[in-house]
PDB file of C-alpha atoms in Angstrom:
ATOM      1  CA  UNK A   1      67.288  76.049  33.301  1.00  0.00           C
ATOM      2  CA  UNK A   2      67.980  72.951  35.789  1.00  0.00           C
ATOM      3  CA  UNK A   3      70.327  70.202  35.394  1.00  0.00           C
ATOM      4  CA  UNK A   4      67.769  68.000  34.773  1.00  0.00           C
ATOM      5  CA  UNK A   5      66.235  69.893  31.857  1.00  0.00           C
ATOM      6  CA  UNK A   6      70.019  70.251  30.418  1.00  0.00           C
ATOM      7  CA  UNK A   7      70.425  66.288  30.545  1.00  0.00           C
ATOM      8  CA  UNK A   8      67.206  65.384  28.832  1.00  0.00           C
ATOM      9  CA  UNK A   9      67.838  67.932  25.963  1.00  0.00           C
ATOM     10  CA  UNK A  10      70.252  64.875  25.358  1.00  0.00           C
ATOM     11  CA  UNK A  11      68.324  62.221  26.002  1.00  0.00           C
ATOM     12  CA  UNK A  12      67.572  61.312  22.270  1.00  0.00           C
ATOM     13  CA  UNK A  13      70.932  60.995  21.823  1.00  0.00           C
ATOM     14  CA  UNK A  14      72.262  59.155  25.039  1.00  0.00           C
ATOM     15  CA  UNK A  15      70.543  56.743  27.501  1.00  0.00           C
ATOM     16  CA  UNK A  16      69.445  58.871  30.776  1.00  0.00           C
ATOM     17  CA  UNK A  17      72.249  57.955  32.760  1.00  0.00           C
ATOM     18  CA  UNK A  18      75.012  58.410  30.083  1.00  0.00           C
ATOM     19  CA  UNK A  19      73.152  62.227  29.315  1.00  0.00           C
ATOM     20  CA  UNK A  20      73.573  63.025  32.909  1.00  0.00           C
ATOM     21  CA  UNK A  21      77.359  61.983  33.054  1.00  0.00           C
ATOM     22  CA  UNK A  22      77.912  64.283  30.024  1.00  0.00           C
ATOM     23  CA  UNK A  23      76.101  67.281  31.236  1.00  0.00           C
ATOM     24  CA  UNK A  24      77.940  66.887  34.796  1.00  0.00           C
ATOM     25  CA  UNK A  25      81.418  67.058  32.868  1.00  0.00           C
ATOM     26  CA  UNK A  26      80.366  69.762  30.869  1.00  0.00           C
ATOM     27  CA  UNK A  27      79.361  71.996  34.034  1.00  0.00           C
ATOM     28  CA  UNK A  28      82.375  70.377  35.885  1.00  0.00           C
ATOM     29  CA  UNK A  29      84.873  71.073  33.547  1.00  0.00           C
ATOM     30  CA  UNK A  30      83.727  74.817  31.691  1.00  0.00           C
ATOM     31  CA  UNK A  31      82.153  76.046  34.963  1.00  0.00           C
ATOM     32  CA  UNK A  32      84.521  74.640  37.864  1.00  0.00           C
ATOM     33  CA  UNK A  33      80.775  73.196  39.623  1.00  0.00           C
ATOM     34  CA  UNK A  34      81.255  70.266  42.052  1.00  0.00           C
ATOM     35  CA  UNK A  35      78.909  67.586  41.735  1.00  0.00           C
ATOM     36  CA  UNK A  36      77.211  68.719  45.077  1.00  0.00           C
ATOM     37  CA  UNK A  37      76.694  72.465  43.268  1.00  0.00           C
ATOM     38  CA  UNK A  38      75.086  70.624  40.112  1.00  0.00           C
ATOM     39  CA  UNK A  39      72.687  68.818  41.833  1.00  0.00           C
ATOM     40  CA  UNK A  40      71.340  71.437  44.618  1.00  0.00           C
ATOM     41  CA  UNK A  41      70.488  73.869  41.508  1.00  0.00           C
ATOM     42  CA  UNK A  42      74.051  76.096  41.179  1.00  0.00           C
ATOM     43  CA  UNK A  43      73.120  76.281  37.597  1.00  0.00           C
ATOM     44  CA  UNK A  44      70.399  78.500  38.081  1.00  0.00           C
ATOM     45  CA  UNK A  45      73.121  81.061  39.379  1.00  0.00           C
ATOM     46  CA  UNK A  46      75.137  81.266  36.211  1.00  0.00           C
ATOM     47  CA  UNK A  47      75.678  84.631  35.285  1.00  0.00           C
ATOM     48  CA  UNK A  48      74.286  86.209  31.841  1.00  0.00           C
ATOM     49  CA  UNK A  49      77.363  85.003  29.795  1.00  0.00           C
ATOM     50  CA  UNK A  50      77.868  81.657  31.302  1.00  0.00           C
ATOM     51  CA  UNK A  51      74.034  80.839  30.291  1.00  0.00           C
ATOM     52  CA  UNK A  52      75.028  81.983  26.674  1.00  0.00           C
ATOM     53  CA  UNK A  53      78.009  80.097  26.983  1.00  0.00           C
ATOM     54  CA  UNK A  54      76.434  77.006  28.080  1.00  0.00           C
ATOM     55  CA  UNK A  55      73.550  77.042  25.791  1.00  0.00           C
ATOM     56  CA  UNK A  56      76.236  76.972  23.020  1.00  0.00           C
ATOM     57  CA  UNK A  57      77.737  73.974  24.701  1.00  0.00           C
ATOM     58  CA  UNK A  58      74.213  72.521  25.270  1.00  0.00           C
ATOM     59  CA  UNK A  59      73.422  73.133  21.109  1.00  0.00           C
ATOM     60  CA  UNK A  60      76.859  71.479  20.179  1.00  0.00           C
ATOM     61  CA  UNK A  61      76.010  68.339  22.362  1.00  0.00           C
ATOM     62  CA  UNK A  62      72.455  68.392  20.429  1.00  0.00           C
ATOM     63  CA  UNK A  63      74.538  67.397  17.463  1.00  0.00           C
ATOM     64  CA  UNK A  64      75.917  64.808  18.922  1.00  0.00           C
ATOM     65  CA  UNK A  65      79.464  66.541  19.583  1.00  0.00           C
ATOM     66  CA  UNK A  66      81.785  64.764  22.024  1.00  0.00           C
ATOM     67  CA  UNK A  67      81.596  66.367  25.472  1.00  0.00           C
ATOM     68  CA  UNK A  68      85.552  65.763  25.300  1.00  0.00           C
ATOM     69  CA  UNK A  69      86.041  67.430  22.226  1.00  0.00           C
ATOM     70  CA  UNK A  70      83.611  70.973  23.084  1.00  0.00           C
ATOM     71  CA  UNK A  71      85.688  70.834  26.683  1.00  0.00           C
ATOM     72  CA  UNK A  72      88.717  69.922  25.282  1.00  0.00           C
ATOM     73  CA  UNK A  73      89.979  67.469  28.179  1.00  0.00           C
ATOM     74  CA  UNK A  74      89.542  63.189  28.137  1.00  0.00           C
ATOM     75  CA  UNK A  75      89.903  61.471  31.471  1.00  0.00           C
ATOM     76  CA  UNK A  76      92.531  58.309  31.217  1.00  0.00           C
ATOM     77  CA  UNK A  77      93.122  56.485  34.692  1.00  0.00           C
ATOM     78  CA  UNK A  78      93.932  59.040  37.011  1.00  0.00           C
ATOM     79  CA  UNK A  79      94.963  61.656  34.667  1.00  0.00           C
ATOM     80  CA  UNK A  80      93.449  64.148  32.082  1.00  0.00           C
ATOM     81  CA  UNK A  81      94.403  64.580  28.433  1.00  0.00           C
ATOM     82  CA  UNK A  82      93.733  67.039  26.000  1.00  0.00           C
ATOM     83  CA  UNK A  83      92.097  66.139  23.089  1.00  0.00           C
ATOM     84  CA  UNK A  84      90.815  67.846  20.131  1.00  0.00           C
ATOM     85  CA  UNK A  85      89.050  66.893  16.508  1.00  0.00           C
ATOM     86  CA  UNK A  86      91.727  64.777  14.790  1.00  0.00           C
ATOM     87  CA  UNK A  87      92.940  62.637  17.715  1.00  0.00           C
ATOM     88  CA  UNK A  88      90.867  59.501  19.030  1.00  0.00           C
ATOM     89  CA  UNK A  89      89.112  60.336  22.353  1.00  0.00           C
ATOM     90  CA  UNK A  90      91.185  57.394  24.873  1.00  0.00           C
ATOM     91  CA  UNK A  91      88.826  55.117  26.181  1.00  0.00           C
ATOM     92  CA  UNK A  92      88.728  53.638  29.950  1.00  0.00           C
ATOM     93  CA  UNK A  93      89.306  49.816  28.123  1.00  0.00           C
ATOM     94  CA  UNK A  94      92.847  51.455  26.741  1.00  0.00           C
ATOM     95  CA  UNK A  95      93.467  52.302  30.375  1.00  0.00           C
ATOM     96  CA  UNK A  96      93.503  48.571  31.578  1.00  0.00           C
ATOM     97  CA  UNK A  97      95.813  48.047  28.892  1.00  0.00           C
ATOM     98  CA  UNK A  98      98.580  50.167  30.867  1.00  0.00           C
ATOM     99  CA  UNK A  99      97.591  48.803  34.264  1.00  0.00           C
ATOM    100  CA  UNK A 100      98.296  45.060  33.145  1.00  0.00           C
ATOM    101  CA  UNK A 101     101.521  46.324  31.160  1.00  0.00           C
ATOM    102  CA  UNK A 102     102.356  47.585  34.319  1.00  0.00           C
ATOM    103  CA  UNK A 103     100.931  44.426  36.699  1.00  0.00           C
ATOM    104  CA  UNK A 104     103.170  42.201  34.578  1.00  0.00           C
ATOM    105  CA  UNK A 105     106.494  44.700  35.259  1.00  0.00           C
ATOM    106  CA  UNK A 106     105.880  43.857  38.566  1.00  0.00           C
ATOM    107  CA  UNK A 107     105.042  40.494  39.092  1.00  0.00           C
ATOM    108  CA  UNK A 108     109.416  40.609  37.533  1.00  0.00           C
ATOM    109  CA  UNK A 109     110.010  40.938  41.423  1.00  0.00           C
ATOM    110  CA  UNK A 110     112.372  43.731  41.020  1.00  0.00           C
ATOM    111  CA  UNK A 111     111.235  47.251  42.068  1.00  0.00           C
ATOM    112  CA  UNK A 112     111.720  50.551  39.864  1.00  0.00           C
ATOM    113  CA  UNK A 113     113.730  52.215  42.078  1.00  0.00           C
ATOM    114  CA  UNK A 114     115.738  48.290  43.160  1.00  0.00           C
ATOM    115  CA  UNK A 115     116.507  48.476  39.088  1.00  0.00           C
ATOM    116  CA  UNK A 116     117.506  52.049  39.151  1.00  0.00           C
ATOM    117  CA  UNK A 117     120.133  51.418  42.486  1.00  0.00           C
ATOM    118  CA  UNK A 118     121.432  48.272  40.729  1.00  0.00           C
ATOM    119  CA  UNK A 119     122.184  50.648  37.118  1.00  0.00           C
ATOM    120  CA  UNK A 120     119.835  47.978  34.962  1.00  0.00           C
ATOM    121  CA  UNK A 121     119.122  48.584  31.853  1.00  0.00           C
ATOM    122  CA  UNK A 122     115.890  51.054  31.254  1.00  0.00           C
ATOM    123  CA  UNK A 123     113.325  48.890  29.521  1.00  0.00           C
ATOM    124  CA  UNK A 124     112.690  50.054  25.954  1.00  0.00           C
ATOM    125  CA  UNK A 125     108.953  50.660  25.155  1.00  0.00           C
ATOM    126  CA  UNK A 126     107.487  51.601  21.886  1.00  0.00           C
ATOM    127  CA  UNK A 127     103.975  52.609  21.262  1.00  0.00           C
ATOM    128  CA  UNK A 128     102.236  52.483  18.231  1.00  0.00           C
ATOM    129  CA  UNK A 129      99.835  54.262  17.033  1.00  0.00           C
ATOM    130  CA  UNK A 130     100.274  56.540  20.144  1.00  0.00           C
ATOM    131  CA  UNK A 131      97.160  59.057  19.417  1.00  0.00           C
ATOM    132  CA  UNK A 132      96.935  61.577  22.412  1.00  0.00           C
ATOM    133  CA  UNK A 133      99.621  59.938  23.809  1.00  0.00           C
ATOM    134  CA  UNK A 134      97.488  58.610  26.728  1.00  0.00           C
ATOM    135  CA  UNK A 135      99.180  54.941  26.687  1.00  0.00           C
ATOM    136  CA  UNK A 136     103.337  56.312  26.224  1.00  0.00           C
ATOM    137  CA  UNK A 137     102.883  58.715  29.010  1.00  0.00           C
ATOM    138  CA  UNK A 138     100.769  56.660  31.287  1.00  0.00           C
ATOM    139  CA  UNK A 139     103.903  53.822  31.051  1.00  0.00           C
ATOM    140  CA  UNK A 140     106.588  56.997  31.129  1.00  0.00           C
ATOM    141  CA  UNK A 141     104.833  58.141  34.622  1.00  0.00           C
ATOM    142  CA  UNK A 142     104.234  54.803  36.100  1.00  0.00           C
ATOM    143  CA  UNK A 143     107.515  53.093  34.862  1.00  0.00           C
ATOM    144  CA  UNK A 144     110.411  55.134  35.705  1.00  0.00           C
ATOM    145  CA  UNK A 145     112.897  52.414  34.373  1.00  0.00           C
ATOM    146  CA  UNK A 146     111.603  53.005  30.948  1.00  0.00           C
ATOM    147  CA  UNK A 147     112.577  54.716  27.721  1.00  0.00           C
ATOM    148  CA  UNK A 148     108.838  55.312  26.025  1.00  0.00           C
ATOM    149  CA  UNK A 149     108.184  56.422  22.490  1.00  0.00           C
ATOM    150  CA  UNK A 150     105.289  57.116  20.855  1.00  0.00           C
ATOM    151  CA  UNK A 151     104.904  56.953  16.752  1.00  0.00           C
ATOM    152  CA  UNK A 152     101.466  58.245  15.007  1.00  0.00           C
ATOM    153  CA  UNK A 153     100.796  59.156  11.370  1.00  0.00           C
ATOM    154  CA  UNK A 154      99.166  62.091  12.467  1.00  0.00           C
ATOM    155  CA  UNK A 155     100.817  65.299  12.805  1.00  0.00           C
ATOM    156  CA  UNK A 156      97.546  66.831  14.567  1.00  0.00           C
ATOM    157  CA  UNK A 157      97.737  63.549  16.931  1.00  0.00           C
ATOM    158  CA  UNK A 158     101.623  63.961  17.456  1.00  0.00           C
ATOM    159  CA  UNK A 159     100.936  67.702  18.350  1.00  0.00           C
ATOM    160  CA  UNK A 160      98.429  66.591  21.178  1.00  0.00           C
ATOM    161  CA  UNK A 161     100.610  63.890  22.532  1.00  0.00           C
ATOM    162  CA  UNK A 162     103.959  66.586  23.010  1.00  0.00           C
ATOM    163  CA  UNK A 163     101.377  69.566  24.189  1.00  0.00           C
ATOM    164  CA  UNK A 164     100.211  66.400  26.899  1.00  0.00           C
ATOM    165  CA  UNK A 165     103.730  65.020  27.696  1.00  0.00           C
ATOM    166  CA  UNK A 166     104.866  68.394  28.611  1.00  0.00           C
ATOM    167  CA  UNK A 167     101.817  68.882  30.562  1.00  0.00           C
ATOM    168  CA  UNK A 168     102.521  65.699  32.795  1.00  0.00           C
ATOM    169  CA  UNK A 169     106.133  66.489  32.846  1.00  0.00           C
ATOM    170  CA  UNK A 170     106.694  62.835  30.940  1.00  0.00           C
ATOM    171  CA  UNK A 171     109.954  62.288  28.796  1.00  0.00           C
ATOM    172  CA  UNK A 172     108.454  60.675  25.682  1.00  0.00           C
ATOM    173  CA  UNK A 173     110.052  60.402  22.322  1.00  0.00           C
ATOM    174  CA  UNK A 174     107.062  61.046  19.267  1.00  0.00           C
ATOM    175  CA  UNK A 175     108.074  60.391  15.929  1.00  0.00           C
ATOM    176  CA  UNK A 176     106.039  60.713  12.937  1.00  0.00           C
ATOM    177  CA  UNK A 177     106.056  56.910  11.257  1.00  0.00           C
ATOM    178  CA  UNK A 178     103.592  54.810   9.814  1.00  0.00           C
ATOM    179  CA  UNK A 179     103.060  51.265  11.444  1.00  0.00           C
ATOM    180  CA  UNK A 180     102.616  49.824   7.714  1.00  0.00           C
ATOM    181  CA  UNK A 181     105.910  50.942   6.730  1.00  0.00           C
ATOM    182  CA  UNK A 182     108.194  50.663   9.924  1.00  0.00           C
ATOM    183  CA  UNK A 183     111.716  50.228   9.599  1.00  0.00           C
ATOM    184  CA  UNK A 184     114.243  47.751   9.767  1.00  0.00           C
ATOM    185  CA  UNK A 185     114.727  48.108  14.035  1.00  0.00           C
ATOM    186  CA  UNK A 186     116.572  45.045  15.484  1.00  0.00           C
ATOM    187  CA  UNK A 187     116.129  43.603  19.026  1.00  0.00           C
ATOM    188  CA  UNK A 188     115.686  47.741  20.039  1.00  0.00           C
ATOM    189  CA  UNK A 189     112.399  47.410  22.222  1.00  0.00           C
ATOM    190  CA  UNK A 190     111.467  45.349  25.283  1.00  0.00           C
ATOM    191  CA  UNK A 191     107.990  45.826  25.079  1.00  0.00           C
ATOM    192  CA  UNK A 192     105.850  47.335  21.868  1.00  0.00           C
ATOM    193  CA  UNK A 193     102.198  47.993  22.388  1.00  0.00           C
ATOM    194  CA  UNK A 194      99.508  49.126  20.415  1.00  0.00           C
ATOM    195  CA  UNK A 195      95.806  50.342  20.221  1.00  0.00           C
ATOM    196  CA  UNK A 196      95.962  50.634  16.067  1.00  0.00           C
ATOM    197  CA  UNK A 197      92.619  50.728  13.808  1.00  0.00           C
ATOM    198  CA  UNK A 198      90.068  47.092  14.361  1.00  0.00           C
ATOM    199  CA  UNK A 199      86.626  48.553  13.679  1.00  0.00           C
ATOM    200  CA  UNK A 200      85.410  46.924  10.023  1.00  0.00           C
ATOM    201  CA  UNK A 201      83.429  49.608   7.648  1.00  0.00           C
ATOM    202  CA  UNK A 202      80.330  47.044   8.166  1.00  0.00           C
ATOM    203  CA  UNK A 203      80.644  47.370  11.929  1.00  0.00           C
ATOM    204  CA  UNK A 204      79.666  51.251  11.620  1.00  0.00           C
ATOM    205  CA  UNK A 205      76.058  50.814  11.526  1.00  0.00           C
ATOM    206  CA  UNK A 206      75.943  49.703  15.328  1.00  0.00           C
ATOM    207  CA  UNK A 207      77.819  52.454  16.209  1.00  0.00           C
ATOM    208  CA  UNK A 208      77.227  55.766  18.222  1.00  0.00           C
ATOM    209  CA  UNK A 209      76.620  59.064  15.858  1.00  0.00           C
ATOM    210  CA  UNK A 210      78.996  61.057  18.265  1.00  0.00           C
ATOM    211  CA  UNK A 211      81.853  58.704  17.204  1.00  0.00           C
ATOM    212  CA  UNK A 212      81.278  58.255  13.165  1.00  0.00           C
ATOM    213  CA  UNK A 213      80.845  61.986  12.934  1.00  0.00           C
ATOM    214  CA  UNK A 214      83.594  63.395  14.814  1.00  0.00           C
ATOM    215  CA  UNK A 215      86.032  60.922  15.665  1.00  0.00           C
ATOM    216  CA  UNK A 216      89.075  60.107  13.023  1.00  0.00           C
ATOM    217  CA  UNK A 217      88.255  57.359  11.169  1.00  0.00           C
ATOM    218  CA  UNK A 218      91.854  56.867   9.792  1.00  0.00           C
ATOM    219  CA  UNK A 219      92.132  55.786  13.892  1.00  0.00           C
ATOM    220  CA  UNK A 220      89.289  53.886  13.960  1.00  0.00           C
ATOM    221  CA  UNK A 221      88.571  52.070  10.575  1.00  0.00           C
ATOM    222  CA  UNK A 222      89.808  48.695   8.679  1.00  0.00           C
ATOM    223  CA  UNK A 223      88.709  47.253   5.634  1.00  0.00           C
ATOM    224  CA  UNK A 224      86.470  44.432   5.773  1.00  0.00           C
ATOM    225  CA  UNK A 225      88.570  42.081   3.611  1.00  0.00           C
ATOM    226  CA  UNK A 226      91.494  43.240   5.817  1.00  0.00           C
ATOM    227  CA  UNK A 227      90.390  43.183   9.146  1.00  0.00           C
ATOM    228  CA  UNK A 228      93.680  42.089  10.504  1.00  0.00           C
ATOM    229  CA  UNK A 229      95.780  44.971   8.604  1.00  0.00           C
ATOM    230  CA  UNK A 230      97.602  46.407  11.022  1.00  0.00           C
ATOM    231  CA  UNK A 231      97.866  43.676  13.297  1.00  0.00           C
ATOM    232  CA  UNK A 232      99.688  42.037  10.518  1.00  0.00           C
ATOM    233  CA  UNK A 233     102.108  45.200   9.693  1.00  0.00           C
ATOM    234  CA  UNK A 234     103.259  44.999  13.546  1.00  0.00           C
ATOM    235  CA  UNK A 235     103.466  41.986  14.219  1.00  0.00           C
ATOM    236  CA  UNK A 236     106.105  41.421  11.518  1.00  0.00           C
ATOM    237  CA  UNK A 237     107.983  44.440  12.567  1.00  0.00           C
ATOM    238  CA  UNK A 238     108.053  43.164  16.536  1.00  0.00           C
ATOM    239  CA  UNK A 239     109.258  39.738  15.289  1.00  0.00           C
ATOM    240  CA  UNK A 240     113.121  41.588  14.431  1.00  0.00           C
ATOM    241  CA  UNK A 241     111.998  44.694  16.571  1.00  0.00           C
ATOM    242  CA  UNK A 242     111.574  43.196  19.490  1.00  0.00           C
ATOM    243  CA  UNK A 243     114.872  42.277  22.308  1.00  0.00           C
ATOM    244  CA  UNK A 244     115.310  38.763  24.059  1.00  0.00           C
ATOM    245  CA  UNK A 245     112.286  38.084  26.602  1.00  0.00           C
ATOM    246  CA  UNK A 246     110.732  40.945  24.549  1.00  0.00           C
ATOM    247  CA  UNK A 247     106.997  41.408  25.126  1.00  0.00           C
ATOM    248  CA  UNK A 248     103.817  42.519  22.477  1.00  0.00           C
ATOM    249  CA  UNK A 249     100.359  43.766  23.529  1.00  0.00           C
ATOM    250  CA  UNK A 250      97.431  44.770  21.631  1.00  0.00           C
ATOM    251  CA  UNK A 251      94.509  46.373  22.278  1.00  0.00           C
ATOM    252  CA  UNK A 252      92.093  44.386  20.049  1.00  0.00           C
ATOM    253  CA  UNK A 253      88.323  43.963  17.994  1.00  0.00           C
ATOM    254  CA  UNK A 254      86.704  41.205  20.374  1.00  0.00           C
ATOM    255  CA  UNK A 255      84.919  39.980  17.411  1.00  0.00           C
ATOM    256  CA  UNK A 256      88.976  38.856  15.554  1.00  0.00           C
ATOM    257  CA  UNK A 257      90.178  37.845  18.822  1.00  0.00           C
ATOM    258  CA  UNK A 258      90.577  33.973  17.392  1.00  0.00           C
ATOM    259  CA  UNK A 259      91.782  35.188  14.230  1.00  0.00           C
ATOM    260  CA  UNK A 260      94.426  37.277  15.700  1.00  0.00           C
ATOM    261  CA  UNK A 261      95.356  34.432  17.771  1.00  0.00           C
ATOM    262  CA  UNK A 262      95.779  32.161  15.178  1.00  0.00           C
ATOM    263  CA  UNK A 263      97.940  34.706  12.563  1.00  0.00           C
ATOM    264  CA  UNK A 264     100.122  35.650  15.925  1.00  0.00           C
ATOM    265  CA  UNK A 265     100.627  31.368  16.160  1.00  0.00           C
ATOM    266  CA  UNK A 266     101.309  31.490  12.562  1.00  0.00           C
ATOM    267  CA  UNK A 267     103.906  33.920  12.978  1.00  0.00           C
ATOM    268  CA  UNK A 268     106.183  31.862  15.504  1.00  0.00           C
ATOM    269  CA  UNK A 269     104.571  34.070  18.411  1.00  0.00           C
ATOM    270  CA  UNK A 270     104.041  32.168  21.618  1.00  0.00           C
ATOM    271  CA  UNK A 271     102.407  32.049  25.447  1.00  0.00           C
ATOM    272  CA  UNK A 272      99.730  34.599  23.818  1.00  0.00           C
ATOM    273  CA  UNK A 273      97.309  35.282  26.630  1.00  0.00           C
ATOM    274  CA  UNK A 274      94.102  36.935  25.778  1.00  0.00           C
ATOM    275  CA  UNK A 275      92.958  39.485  28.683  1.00  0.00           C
ATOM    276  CA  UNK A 276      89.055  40.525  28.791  1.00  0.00           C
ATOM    277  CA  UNK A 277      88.429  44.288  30.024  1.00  0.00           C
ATOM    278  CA  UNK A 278      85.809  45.438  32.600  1.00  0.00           C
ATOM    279  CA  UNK A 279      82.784  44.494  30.093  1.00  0.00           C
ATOM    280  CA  UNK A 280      83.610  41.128  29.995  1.00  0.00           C
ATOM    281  CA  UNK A 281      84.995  41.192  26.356  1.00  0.00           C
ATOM    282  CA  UNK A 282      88.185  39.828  25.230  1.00  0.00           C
ATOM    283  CA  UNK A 283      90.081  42.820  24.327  1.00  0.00           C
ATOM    284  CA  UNK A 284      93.197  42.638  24.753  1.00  0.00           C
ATOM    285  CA  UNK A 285      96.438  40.329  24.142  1.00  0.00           C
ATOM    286  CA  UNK A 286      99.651  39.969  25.418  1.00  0.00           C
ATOM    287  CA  UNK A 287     102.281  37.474  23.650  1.00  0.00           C
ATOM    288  CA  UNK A 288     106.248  36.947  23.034  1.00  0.00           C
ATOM    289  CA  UNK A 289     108.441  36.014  20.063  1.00  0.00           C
ATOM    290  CA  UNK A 290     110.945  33.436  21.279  1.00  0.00           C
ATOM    291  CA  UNK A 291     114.670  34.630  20.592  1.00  0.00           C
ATOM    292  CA  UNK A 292     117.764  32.596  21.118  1.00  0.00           C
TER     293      UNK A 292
END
């Protein structure tokens, strides 16, 4: 069996080029084959039990099974993440998210290690929603200055997330809360962000099989008469949560970005800035909640 008869198993499934990328991983990844091994035919050398073991791993992708989840590993920026069934695969958009967190820390004009010598105060970050705890430990790594945590609903999620920080060697607080019923913080965060639920139910029939039959819905899914649910539900907390100069991003639905806008206006926020990721779509938003 070649590499190229693996792929096109998929091919019903996946364009040709996306099949190819998830084979690769797959042999990568469960095998320890280097691209240059895949492609001059190292797959014809796998011995009796990797073949069985791969043509379970080939069967499971036939049912349109995330690579990540059968492999157990997400890539996220420069780092990998485990993931499992319960906990939303992170996406390369989400990724962006941290890098312009961490663009705008420091366009400040003071360094991390400038603010560590001079004993300033470590900036406060709360994420919510924090799933595999891709975006808290990304801005734990890259921002030494801060104080991350990380809040999910999910117990399953908040398991991945500690099994990941302690993998990275990242000092993140999880907590178990639910962003609909946060509690009465005052002026405790410098900067919350979030990736929370923005798909409507009637935006599932344009979507991939892999991702309405294994991903978590519950991290996915709003209703259609609520779109803006969540949104809503954190942006009210941030309003008393959030310290002087305080900062709010979201990762957002393209399709509610002038919605969002709008309720975020309504809500006293100001200079919101919408940011478009690598696809050209505007998703995501940075704004502040002036505080005299």
């Amino acid at each position: 069996m070649t590499y190229t008869q693996l792929w096109q198993r998929i091919t019903p499934l996946y364009d040709p080029e996306e099949a190819k990328a998830i084979v690769r991983m797959a042999l990568e990844v469960h095998f320890g084959m280097s691209a240059t091994e895949i492609y001059c035919g190292k797959v014809n050398d796998l011995s009796a039990e990797d073949r069985a073991s791969l043509e379970k791993i080939m069967q499971r992708l036939e049912k349109s099974e995330p690579v990540q989840y059968i492999i157990g590993t997400a890539e996220f920026g420069e780092r990998t993440f485990h993931v499992r069934p319960g906990v939303l695969i992170p996406r390369p958009e989400t990724a962006e998210l941290c890098q312009w967190i961490e663009d705008g820390i420091q366009s400040e004009g003071l360094s991390e290690a400038t603010r560590r010598k001079a004993g300033c105060t470590p900036r406060h970050v709360l994420d919510i929603g924090t799933g595999s705890g891709c975006i808290a430990i990304t801005l734990a790594l890259d921002i030494p200055s801060a104080q991350v945590t990380g809040w999910d609903i999910s117990e399953d999620a908040l398991q991945v997330a500690s099994e990941n920080a302690a993998d990275h060697h990242a000092h993140v607080c999880f907590m178990k809360q639910d962003a609909l019923a946060a509690p009465s913080d005052h002026d405790q965060w410098d900067i919350i962000v979030s990736n929370p639920p923005y798909i409507c139910n009637r935006e599932k029939q344009a979507m991939a099989q892999n991702v309405l039959a294994y991903e978590p819905g519950i991290a996915l899914f709003v209703p259609d008469e609520d779109p803006l649910k969540y949104y809503r539900a954190i942006s009210k907390y941030a309003k008393i949560a959030l310290a002087k100069q305080g900062l709010l991003y979201f990762e957002i639905n393209p399709l509610q970005a002038e919605p969002l806008q709008e309720m975020l206006q309504g809500d006293g926020f100001t200079d919101i800035i919408l940011q478009e990721d690598l696809f050209g779509k505007k998703r995501f938003l940075k704004c502040h909640y002036p505080k005299t």
